[in-house]
Amino acid sequence: SGATIVRDDSNKTNATAATNQTNNASGNELALESKADEHPFIIDTEISFGSEKDDKLAFARTSYRIDSIPSGRYESIVCQLLDDPSLVVLARTPKGIGLKVFATADYPSDGVEELPLEAEPFALQYAGTSTDGKHILTLFSGRLKLIPTTATGIENFLKDPELAKNIADIDGLHLNVWPALEHQQMYKDAWRMLRDYFYDSDMTSLPWDDIFDRYLPLVERAAKREELDDVLRQMAGELSALHVFVYGGEYPSPNHGDATLQAVNEVASLGASLQRSVEKNGYEVILIPERDPDFHMIDGYPMYSPLSDRTLSLSGQQGLQAGDVIVGV
């Protein structure tokens, strides 16, 4: 069986699927063809599964090469070279995060050759691709180096271990951040991603353009990331679909990423269900949960309620039980 998806100038998607079913007795063939309706929105990424006239199966040969990459701790695929099926990936190494190129062998071999993209003694701090996909942006110990996403670009990088070429001058680089504009951009991207990748191209019969206009004024009034997330949830909630989530992002924190500050400011819990009792002038213990045999380990140590007998007995005290009253701390 085979499938081909082509994009023409009128933004129509023609899909042809052929299924060959051979009957040993009669040798009959069954061919099914279908033409998709015109998509109401412009699609970002053109998808091609190769030409039907490609009798050498070039697409198939390059697509299954990823199975030949040896196992390891990989962070992400950075890109595939523009003129070569080789892959550039981010991987964890004993020295930290590093770039690797898996160069593909000539057909019919499916082997790959691993080439580390290193520049000793510089340490890799960042790797990504430019908007047009023509360059890999790398940051080695504060040096921003551009690597063309071509086989020649990779070869030239390997010949430049001292990072003397294609280094961007960032000494005078400044960045202005306008949170209000960032919020609008994130809202547009979230709306567009749902438009382009939601399983139902008809968006469950919702006027998706109108949905965008409906929530945009709220985005313009959002003063912080938490408020933007609330609007994103309302916008995505219009679809009434499962597995559509809003999470992650940068939030202001008084700890500034400091693990010590986080531990000091972490809110503790007594590990019990308490209820205020006016008659007994305190907090009555309603329940002290038992440990979960499957999910009670933290950093390799078993965790119990601070008020349980198992915990307090370590200091010579007796644990609390349901019905006890806490009158002071």
mmCIF file of C-alpha atoms in Angstrom, residues 18 25 35 50-51 71 80 152 184 186 205 220 243 257 268-269 272 278 282 292 307 314:
data_model
loop_
_atom_site.group_PDB
_atom_site.id
_atom_site.type_symbol
_atom_site.label_atom_id
_atom_site.label_comp_id
_atom_site.label_asym_id
_atom_site.label_seq_id
_atom_site.Cartn_x
_atom_site.Cartn_y
_atom_site.Cartn_z
ATOM 1 C CA ALA A 18 -4.051 2.784 -3.129
ATOM 2 C CA ALA A 25 -7.059 -17.559 -7.352
ATOM 3 C CA LYS A 35 -10.156 13.239 -2.851
ATOM 4 C CA GLY A 50 7.671 11.122 -2.091
ATOM 5 C CA SER A 51 6.783 10.896 -5.721
ATOM 6 C CA SER A 71 20.648 3.783 21.822
ATOM 7 C CA GLN A 80 17.995 17.009 9.185
ATOM 8 C CA THR A 152 29.519 21.106 3.582
ATOM 9 C CA GLN A 184 -0.506 38.203 22.120
ATOM 10 C CA MET A 186 1.637 33.141 22.370
ATOM 11 C CA SER A 205 -18.419 23.255 13.643
ATOM 12 C CA GLU A 220 -4.576 42.343 25.674
ATOM 13 C CA HIS A 243 -6.253 15.863 25.855
ATOM 14 C CA GLY A 257 15.760 29.149 40.760
ATOM 15 C CA ALA A 268 4.952 22.182 55.105
ATOM 16 C CA SER A 269 1.945 20.048 55.977
ATOM 17 C CA ALA A 272 -3.609 14.919 58.442
ATOM 18 C CA VAL A 278 -15.097 25.355 68.722
ATOM 19 C CA GLY A 282 -8.687 23.273 68.848
ATOM 20 C CA ASP A 292 0.920 4.378 49.906
ATOM 21 C CA LEU A 307 1.692 13.076 63.050
ATOM 22 C CA LEU A 314 11.477 8.178 66.522
#
